[in-house]
Short mmCIF file of N, CA and C in Angstrom, two decimals:
data_model
loop_
_atom_site.label_atom_id
_atom_site.label_comp_id
_atom_site.label_asym_id
_atom_site.label_seq_id
_atom_site.Cartn_x
_atom_site.Cartn_y
_atom_site.Cartn_z
N TYR A 290 -42.49 46.58 4.55
CA TYR A 290 -42.26 47.93 4.11
C TYR A 290 -41.92 47.98 2.62
N PHE A 291 -41.00 47.13 2.18
CA PHE A 291 -40.59 47.14 0.78
C PHE A 291 -41.63 46.52 -0.14
N ALA A 292 -42.54 45.74 0.38
CA ALA A 292 -43.52 45.06 -0.45
C ALA A 292 -44.68 45.96 -0.86
N SER A 293 -44.94 47.02 -0.13
CA SER A 293 -46.06 47.91 -0.44
C SER A 293 -45.77 48.73 -1.69
N ASP A 294 -46.77 48.86 -2.55
CA ASP A 294 -46.60 49.60 -3.80
C ASP A 294 -46.40 51.10 -3.59
N ASP A 295 -47.06 51.68 -2.61
CA ASP A 295 -47.03 53.12 -2.44
C ASP A 295 -46.02 53.61 -1.41
N THR A 296 -45.44 52.72 -0.66
CA THR A 296 -44.57 53.13 0.44
C THR A 296 -43.26 53.72 -0.06
N LEU A 297 -42.61 53.05 -0.97
CA LEU A 297 -41.29 53.46 -1.41
C LEU A 297 -41.36 53.98 -2.84
N THR A 298 -41.15 55.28 -3.02
CA THR A 298 -41.22 55.85 -4.36
C THR A 298 -39.83 56.12 -4.93
N MET A 299 -38.82 56.13 -4.08
CA MET A 299 -37.43 56.28 -4.52
C MET A 299 -36.52 55.80 -3.41
N GLY A 300 -35.38 55.26 -3.80
CA GLY A 300 -34.43 54.78 -2.81
C GLY A 300 -33.05 55.37 -3.01
N PHE A 301 -32.30 55.42 -1.94
CA PHE A 301 -30.91 55.83 -1.97
C PHE A 301 -30.09 54.74 -1.31
N GLN A 302 -29.18 54.20 -2.07
CA GLN A 302 -28.32 53.14 -1.57
C GLN A 302 -26.93 53.74 -1.33
N ILE A 303 -26.45 53.59 -0.12
CA ILE A 303 -25.14 54.14 0.24
C ILE A 303 -24.09 53.03 0.16
N VAL A 304 -23.04 53.31 -0.61
CA VAL A 304 -21.92 52.38 -0.70
C VAL A 304 -20.64 53.14 -0.36
N ASP A 305 -19.62 52.40 0.02
CA ASP A 305 -18.32 52.99 0.35
C ASP A 305 -17.51 53.10 -0.94
N ILE A 306 -17.17 54.33 -1.34
CA ILE A 306 -16.46 54.56 -2.59
C ILE A 306 -15.06 53.95 -2.59
N ARG A 307 -14.53 53.65 -1.41
CA ARG A 307 -13.17 53.12 -1.31
C ARG A 307 -13.08 51.64 -1.66
N HIS A 308 -14.22 50.95 -1.65
CA HIS A 308 -14.19 49.49 -1.81
C HIS A 308 -15.18 49.05 -2.89
N LYS A 309 -14.90 47.89 -3.45
CA LYS A 309 -15.84 47.28 -4.38
C LYS A 309 -17.13 46.97 -3.61
N PRO A 310 -18.30 47.20 -4.22
CA PRO A 310 -19.55 46.89 -3.52
C PRO A 310 -19.62 45.44 -3.06
N THR A 311 -20.25 45.23 -1.92
CA THR A 311 -20.37 43.89 -1.32
C THR A 311 -21.49 43.11 -1.99
N ALA A 312 -21.60 41.84 -1.63
CA ALA A 312 -22.70 41.00 -2.13
C ALA A 312 -24.05 41.58 -1.68
N ASP A 313 -24.11 42.11 -0.48
CA ASP A 313 -25.34 42.75 0.00
C ASP A 313 -25.68 43.99 -0.83
N ASP A 314 -24.66 44.76 -1.20
CA ASP A 314 -24.88 45.93 -2.07
C ASP A 314 -25.47 45.50 -3.41
N VAL A 315 -24.94 44.42 -3.96
CA VAL A 315 -25.44 43.90 -5.24
C VAL A 315 -26.89 43.44 -5.09
N THR A 316 -27.19 42.75 -4.00
CA THR A 316 -28.56 42.28 -3.76
C THR A 316 -29.54 43.45 -3.69
N MET A 317 -29.15 44.50 -2.99
CA MET A 317 -30.03 45.66 -2.86
C MET A 317 -30.23 46.35 -4.21
N ALA A 318 -29.15 46.55 -4.95
CA ALA A 318 -29.25 47.18 -6.27
C ALA A 318 -30.13 46.34 -7.19
N ASN A 319 -29.97 45.03 -7.13
CA ASN A 319 -30.81 44.13 -7.96
C ASN A 319 -32.28 44.27 -7.59
N TRP A 320 -32.57 44.42 -6.31
CA TRP A 320 -33.96 44.59 -5.88
C TRP A 320 -34.55 45.85 -6.52
N PHE A 321 -33.81 46.94 -6.44
CA PHE A 321 -34.29 48.19 -7.05
C PHE A 321 -34.51 48.00 -8.55
N LEU A 322 -33.55 47.39 -9.22
CA LEU A 322 -33.65 47.21 -10.67
C LEU A 322 -34.83 46.30 -11.04
N GLN A 323 -35.05 45.25 -10.27
CA GLN A 323 -36.14 44.31 -10.57
C GLN A 323 -37.51 44.89 -10.27
N THR A 324 -37.61 45.72 -9.25
CA THR A 324 -38.92 46.27 -8.89
C THR A 324 -39.26 47.52 -9.69
N GLY A 325 -38.27 48.15 -10.27
CA GLY A 325 -38.51 49.37 -11.02
C GLY A 325 -38.60 50.61 -10.15
N VAL A 326 -38.35 50.48 -8.87
CA VAL A 326 -38.33 51.65 -7.98
C VAL A 326 -37.09 52.47 -8.34
N PRO A 327 -37.29 53.74 -8.67
CA PRO A 327 -36.12 54.56 -9.01
C PRO A 327 -35.19 54.68 -7.80
N PHE A 328 -33.89 54.74 -8.10
CA PHE A 328 -32.94 54.86 -7.00
C PHE A 328 -31.66 55.52 -7.48
N ALA A 329 -30.86 55.91 -6.52
CA ALA A 329 -29.55 56.48 -6.79
C ALA A 329 -28.56 55.85 -5.83
N ILE A 330 -27.33 55.82 -6.27
CA ILE A 330 -26.25 55.32 -5.42
C ILE A 330 -25.51 56.52 -4.85
N ILE A 331 -25.34 56.53 -3.55
CA ILE A 331 -24.52 57.55 -2.90
C ILE A 331 -23.20 56.88 -2.56
N ALA A 332 -22.16 57.31 -3.27
CA ALA A 332 -20.82 56.75 -3.06
C ALA A 332 -20.13 57.57 -1.99
N ASN A 333 -20.27 57.12 -0.75
CA ASN A 333 -19.81 57.86 0.42
C ASN A 333 -18.31 57.71 0.66
N LYS A 334 -17.78 58.59 1.49
CA LYS A 334 -16.37 58.62 1.88
C LYS A 334 -15.47 59.17 0.77
N LEU A 335 -16.03 60.06 -0.05
CA LEU A 335 -15.27 60.68 -1.13
C LEU A 335 -13.99 61.33 -0.63
N ASP A 336 -14.05 61.91 0.57
CA ASP A 336 -12.88 62.61 1.12
C ASP A 336 -11.75 61.65 1.48
N LYS A 337 -11.99 60.34 1.44
CA LYS A 337 -10.98 59.36 1.84
C LYS A 337 -10.18 58.80 0.66
N ILE A 338 -10.53 59.22 -0.58
CA ILE A 338 -9.78 58.73 -1.74
C ILE A 338 -9.10 59.91 -2.44
N LYS A 339 -8.09 59.60 -3.26
CA LYS A 339 -7.41 60.61 -4.06
C LYS A 339 -8.28 60.96 -5.26
N LYS A 340 -8.15 62.19 -5.73
CA LYS A 340 -8.93 62.62 -6.91
C LYS A 340 -8.67 61.71 -8.10
N SER A 341 -7.45 61.22 -8.21
CA SER A 341 -7.09 60.35 -9.33
C SER A 341 -7.81 58.99 -9.27
N GLN A 342 -8.35 58.62 -8.12
CA GLN A 342 -9.05 57.35 -7.95
C GLN A 342 -10.55 57.46 -8.20
N LEU A 343 -11.05 58.67 -8.30
CA LEU A 343 -12.50 58.89 -8.37
C LEU A 343 -13.16 58.16 -9.53
N GLU A 344 -12.73 58.40 -10.75
CA GLU A 344 -13.40 57.80 -11.91
C GLU A 344 -13.35 56.27 -11.88
N GLY A 345 -12.21 55.72 -11.49
CA GLY A 345 -12.10 54.27 -11.39
C GLY A 345 -13.03 53.69 -10.33
N SER A 346 -13.13 54.37 -9.21
CA SER A 346 -14.02 53.91 -8.14
C SER A 346 -15.48 53.95 -8.57
N LEU A 347 -15.87 55.04 -9.25
CA LEU A 347 -17.25 55.14 -9.72
C LEU A 347 -17.56 54.07 -10.77
N GLN A 348 -16.60 53.80 -11.64
CA GLN A 348 -16.81 52.76 -12.66
C GLN A 348 -16.91 51.38 -12.02
N THR A 349 -16.12 51.12 -11.00
CA THR A 349 -16.19 49.84 -10.29
C THR A 349 -17.58 49.66 -9.66
N ILE A 350 -18.08 50.71 -9.05
CA ILE A 350 -19.42 50.65 -8.44
C ILE A 350 -20.47 50.37 -9.51
N ARG A 351 -20.43 51.14 -10.60
CA ARG A 351 -21.42 50.99 -11.67
C ARG A 351 -21.37 49.59 -12.28
N THR A 352 -20.18 49.09 -12.52
CA THR A 352 -20.01 47.77 -13.13
C THR A 352 -20.44 46.66 -12.18
N THR A 353 -19.99 46.72 -10.94
CA THR A 353 -20.29 45.66 -9.96
C THR A 353 -21.79 45.57 -9.68
N LEU A 354 -22.45 46.73 -9.64
CA LEU A 354 -23.89 46.74 -9.34
C LEU A 354 -24.75 46.61 -10.60
N HIS A 355 -24.11 46.50 -11.76
CA HIS A 355 -24.82 46.34 -13.05
C HIS A 355 -25.82 47.48 -13.26
N LEU A 356 -25.36 48.72 -13.06
CA LEU A 356 -26.25 49.87 -13.13
C LEU A 356 -26.38 50.41 -14.55
N PRO A 357 -27.61 50.62 -14.99
CA PRO A 357 -27.79 51.31 -16.26
C PRO A 357 -27.40 52.78 -16.11
N GLU A 358 -27.19 53.45 -17.22
CA GLU A 358 -26.74 54.85 -17.19
C GLU A 358 -27.73 55.79 -16.50
N ASN A 359 -29.02 55.43 -16.46
CA ASN A 359 -30.01 56.33 -15.86
C ASN A 359 -30.01 56.30 -14.33
N VAL A 360 -29.24 55.41 -13.73
CA VAL A 360 -29.13 55.37 -12.26
C VAL A 360 -27.95 56.26 -11.85
N PRO A 361 -28.23 57.35 -11.15
CA PRO A 361 -27.13 58.24 -10.74
C PRO A 361 -26.23 57.59 -9.70
N VAL A 362 -24.95 57.82 -9.86
CA VAL A 362 -23.96 57.44 -8.84
C VAL A 362 -23.33 58.77 -8.41
N ILE A 363 -23.61 59.15 -7.17
CA ILE A 363 -23.21 60.47 -6.68
C ILE A 363 -22.06 60.35 -5.70
N PRO A 364 -20.89 60.87 -6.08
CA PRO A 364 -19.78 60.90 -5.12
C PRO A 364 -20.17 61.82 -3.96
N PHE A 365 -19.92 61.36 -2.72
CA PHE A 365 -20.46 62.08 -1.57
C PHE A 365 -19.45 62.04 -0.42
N SER A 366 -19.37 63.16 0.28
CA SER A 366 -18.57 63.23 1.51
C SER A 366 -19.41 63.89 2.59
N ALA A 367 -19.78 63.13 3.59
CA ALA A 367 -20.53 63.70 4.71
C ALA A 367 -19.66 64.69 5.47
N GLU A 368 -18.37 64.42 5.50
CA GLU A 368 -17.45 65.27 6.24
C GLU A 368 -17.27 66.64 5.58
N LYS A 369 -17.12 66.66 4.25
CA LYS A 369 -16.86 67.92 3.55
C LYS A 369 -18.09 68.50 2.86
N GLY A 370 -19.15 67.71 2.77
CA GLY A 370 -20.38 68.21 2.15
C GLY A 370 -20.45 68.03 0.65
N ASN A 371 -19.44 67.41 0.04
CA ASN A 371 -19.49 67.16 -1.40
C ASN A 371 -20.66 66.24 -1.74
N GLY A 372 -21.38 66.58 -2.79
CA GLY A 372 -22.49 65.75 -3.24
C GLY A 372 -23.81 66.06 -2.59
N LYS A 373 -23.79 66.85 -1.52
CA LYS A 373 -25.01 67.18 -0.78
C LYS A 373 -26.03 67.87 -1.68
N ASP A 374 -25.57 68.84 -2.46
CA ASP A 374 -26.49 69.57 -3.33
C ASP A 374 -27.10 68.66 -4.41
N GLU A 375 -26.30 67.75 -4.95
CA GLU A 375 -26.81 66.83 -5.97
C GLU A 375 -27.88 65.90 -5.39
N VAL A 376 -27.63 65.39 -4.18
CA VAL A 376 -28.61 64.51 -3.54
C VAL A 376 -29.90 65.27 -3.23
N LEU A 377 -29.75 66.46 -2.69
CA LEU A 377 -30.93 67.28 -2.37
C LEU A 377 -31.72 67.61 -3.63
N ALA A 378 -31.04 67.97 -4.70
CA ALA A 378 -31.72 68.28 -5.97
C ALA A 378 -32.48 67.06 -6.49
N LEU A 379 -31.88 65.88 -6.37
CA LEU A 379 -32.54 64.65 -6.82
C LEU A 379 -33.78 64.37 -5.98
N ILE A 380 -33.68 64.56 -4.69
CA ILE A 380 -34.83 64.36 -3.79
C ILE A 380 -35.96 65.32 -4.15
N LEU A 381 -35.64 66.60 -4.30
CA LEU A 381 -36.66 67.60 -4.61
C LEU A 381 -37.29 67.34 -5.98
N GLU A 382 -36.48 66.96 -6.96
CA GLU A 382 -37.02 66.63 -8.28
C GLU A 382 -37.97 65.45 -8.20
N HIS A 383 -37.61 64.45 -7.44
CA HIS A 383 -38.45 63.26 -7.31
C HIS A 383 -39.76 63.60 -6.58
N ILE A 384 -39.66 64.38 -5.52
CA ILE A 384 -40.88 64.78 -4.80
C ILE A 384 -41.83 65.50 -5.75
N HIS A 385 -41.29 66.40 -6.55
CA HIS A 385 -42.12 67.13 -7.51
C HIS A 385 -42.79 66.16 -8.49
N GLU A 386 -42.01 65.21 -9.02
CA GLU A 386 -42.57 64.23 -9.96
C GLU A 386 -43.67 63.39 -9.32
N VAL A 387 -43.46 62.95 -8.09
CA VAL A 387 -44.45 62.14 -7.39
C VAL A 387 -45.72 62.93 -7.15
N VAL A 388 -45.58 64.17 -6.71
CA VAL A 388 -46.75 65.01 -6.46
C VAL A 388 -47.53 65.24 -7.75
N VAL A 389 -46.83 65.57 -8.82
CA VAL A 389 -47.50 65.80 -10.11
C VAL A 389 -48.19 64.53 -10.60
N LEU A 390 -47.51 63.39 -10.52
CA LEU A 390 -48.09 62.13 -10.97
C LEU A 390 -49.33 61.78 -10.17
N ARG A 391 -49.26 61.91 -8.85
CA ARG A 391 -50.42 61.59 -8.01
C ARG A 391 -51.58 62.54 -8.30
N ARG A 392 -51.26 63.80 -8.53
CA ARG A 392 -52.32 64.77 -8.85
C ARG A 392 -52.96 64.43 -10.19
N HIS A 393 -52.14 64.06 -11.17
CA HIS A 393 -52.67 63.66 -12.48
C HIS A 393 -53.59 62.45 -12.35
N LYS A 394 -53.19 61.49 -11.55
CA LYS A 394 -54.03 60.31 -11.34
C LYS A 394 -55.36 60.69 -10.69
N GLN A 395 -55.30 61.61 -9.74
CA GLN A 395 -56.54 62.07 -9.09
C GLN A 395 -57.44 62.76 -10.10
N LEU A 396 -56.86 63.60 -10.93
CA LEU A 396 -57.64 64.33 -11.92
C LEU A 396 -58.25 63.39 -12.95
N LEU A 397 -57.50 62.39 -13.35
CA LEU A 397 -58.04 61.41 -14.30
C LEU A 397 -59.17 60.62 -13.68
N ALA A 398 -59.03 60.27 -12.42
CA ALA A 398 -60.10 59.54 -11.74
C ALA A 398 -61.35 60.40 -11.66
N VAL A 399 -61.14 61.66 -11.36
CA VAL A 399 -62.27 62.59 -11.29
C VAL A 399 -62.91 62.75 -12.66
N ALA A 400 -62.09 62.92 -13.69
CA ALA A 400 -62.60 63.15 -15.03
C ALA A 400 -63.32 61.93 -15.58
N SER A 401 -62.95 60.75 -15.15
CA SER A 401 -63.59 59.54 -15.67
C SER A 401 -64.90 59.22 -14.95
N HIS A 402 -65.16 59.92 -13.86
CA HIS A 402 -66.38 59.69 -13.10
C HIS A 402 -67.37 60.79 -13.45
N LYS A 403 -68.30 60.51 -14.31
CA LYS A 403 -69.29 61.51 -14.72
C LYS A 403 -70.33 61.68 -13.63
N HIS A 404 -70.54 62.92 -13.24
CA HIS A 404 -71.57 63.24 -12.24
C HIS A 404 -72.94 63.29 -12.90
N SER A 405 -73.00 63.87 -14.09
CA SER A 405 -74.22 63.89 -14.88
C SER A 405 -73.81 63.95 -16.34
N ALA A 406 -74.74 64.14 -17.23
CA ALA A 406 -74.44 64.12 -18.66
C ALA A 406 -73.40 65.17 -19.05
N ASP A 407 -73.43 66.33 -18.43
CA ASP A 407 -72.52 67.40 -18.83
C ASP A 407 -71.57 67.83 -17.73
N THR A 408 -71.50 67.12 -16.61
CA THR A 408 -70.74 67.61 -15.47
C THR A 408 -69.86 66.50 -14.89
N TYR A 409 -68.66 66.87 -14.54
CA TYR A 409 -67.77 65.97 -13.83
C TYR A 409 -67.59 66.49 -12.41
N VAL A 410 -67.46 65.58 -11.49
CA VAL A 410 -67.21 65.98 -10.11
C VAL A 410 -65.71 66.18 -9.95
N ALA A 411 -65.32 67.34 -9.51
CA ALA A 411 -63.90 67.63 -9.34
C ALA A 411 -63.67 68.38 -8.04
N PRO A 412 -63.65 67.70 -6.92
CA PRO A 412 -63.42 68.38 -5.65
C PRO A 412 -62.03 69.01 -5.61
N ASP A 413 -62.02 70.30 -5.32
CA ASP A 413 -60.77 71.02 -5.13
C ASP A 413 -59.84 70.96 -6.33
N VAL A 414 -60.40 70.97 -7.55
CA VAL A 414 -59.60 70.92 -8.76
C VAL A 414 -59.89 72.15 -9.60
N ASP A 415 -58.86 72.83 -10.02
CA ASP A 415 -59.01 73.98 -10.91
C ASP A 415 -59.56 73.49 -12.25
N ALA A 416 -60.64 74.08 -12.72
CA ALA A 416 -61.32 73.64 -13.93
C ALA A 416 -60.40 73.69 -15.14
N ASP A 417 -59.59 74.74 -15.25
CA ASP A 417 -58.70 74.86 -16.39
C ASP A 417 -57.65 73.75 -16.40
N VAL A 418 -57.07 73.47 -15.24
CA VAL A 418 -56.07 72.40 -15.12
C VAL A 418 -56.70 71.05 -15.46
N ALA A 419 -57.87 70.78 -14.92
CA ALA A 419 -58.54 69.51 -15.18
C ALA A 419 -58.85 69.37 -16.66
N GLY A 420 -59.31 70.46 -17.27
CA GLY A 420 -59.64 70.42 -18.69
C GLY A 420 -58.43 70.13 -19.55
N ARG A 421 -57.31 70.79 -19.26
CA ARG A 421 -56.09 70.54 -20.05
C ARG A 421 -55.58 69.13 -19.84
N LEU A 422 -55.62 68.64 -18.61
CA LEU A 422 -55.13 67.30 -18.33
C LEU A 422 -55.99 66.25 -19.04
N VAL A 423 -57.28 66.40 -18.95
CA VAL A 423 -58.16 65.44 -19.60
C VAL A 423 -57.96 65.50 -21.10
N GLY A 424 -57.76 66.68 -21.65
CA GLY A 424 -57.50 66.82 -23.08
C GLY A 424 -56.24 66.11 -23.50
N ILE A 425 -55.23 66.17 -22.67
CA ILE A 425 -53.97 65.49 -22.96
C ILE A 425 -54.19 63.99 -23.11
N PHE A 426 -55.03 63.43 -22.27
CA PHE A 426 -55.27 62.00 -22.31
C PHE A 426 -56.47 61.65 -23.19
N ARG A 427 -56.90 62.60 -24.01
CA ARG A 427 -57.95 62.39 -25.01
C ARG A 427 -59.25 61.86 -24.42
N ARG A 428 -59.65 62.44 -23.32
CA ARG A 428 -60.93 62.06 -22.73
C ARG A 428 -61.84 63.27 -22.81
N PRO A 429 -63.12 63.08 -23.02
CA PRO A 429 -64.01 64.23 -23.11
C PRO A 429 -64.16 64.96 -21.78
N VAL A 430 -64.32 66.25 -21.89
CA VAL A 430 -64.52 67.08 -20.70
C VAL A 430 -65.93 67.63 -20.75
N GLY A 431 -66.59 67.61 -19.61
CA GLY A 431 -67.95 68.16 -19.54
C GLY A 431 -67.93 69.66 -19.68
N LYS A 432 -69.10 70.28 -19.78
CA LYS A 432 -69.22 71.71 -19.95
C LYS A 432 -68.81 72.47 -18.71
N GLN A 433 -68.92 71.84 -17.57
CA GLN A 433 -68.53 72.53 -16.35
C GLN A 433 -67.99 71.54 -15.34
N LEU A 434 -67.23 72.05 -14.39
CA LEU A 434 -66.73 71.23 -13.30
C LEU A 434 -67.35 71.74 -12.02
N MET A 435 -67.81 70.82 -11.23
CA MET A 435 -68.42 71.20 -9.96
C MET A 435 -67.42 70.93 -8.85
N HIS A 436 -67.22 71.88 -7.99
CA HIS A 436 -66.27 71.73 -6.89
C HIS A 436 -66.99 71.29 -5.62
N GLY A 437 -66.41 70.30 -4.96
CA GLY A 437 -66.89 69.89 -3.65
C GLY A 437 -68.15 69.06 -3.66
N CYS A 438 -68.56 68.51 -4.79
CA CYS A 438 -69.78 67.67 -4.82
C CYS A 438 -69.50 66.28 -4.37
#
């Protein structure tokens, strides 16, 4: 499952905010960092610590897991719902990015396959969107796009 390139586009690693991350937590974080798969840490059991312990606990997690600043560490409480909105927003943002990226790749593949001298085959692609995308990547666009060829 983890070895496939397309299977895992983002990961969420759950750690207990009350304790220093375990060796297994470090191994998992290292896997994400080495593979380049984007991920976030969900620091669960937020409701079990004092507010005064929060920053220290988050710093311990970040330091122990050797996390760069771009990896979110989200304090979370399943019991009280804290952090739920942040996790959901991250998921939705990632889904949007994946969909846009995959669509761009499809459009580039379509644009690079010339159907004839002046025509590109673009099944189910809006001509204006395809034209702007191809222009962004500095590739020539044919005079017309044919749908469903």
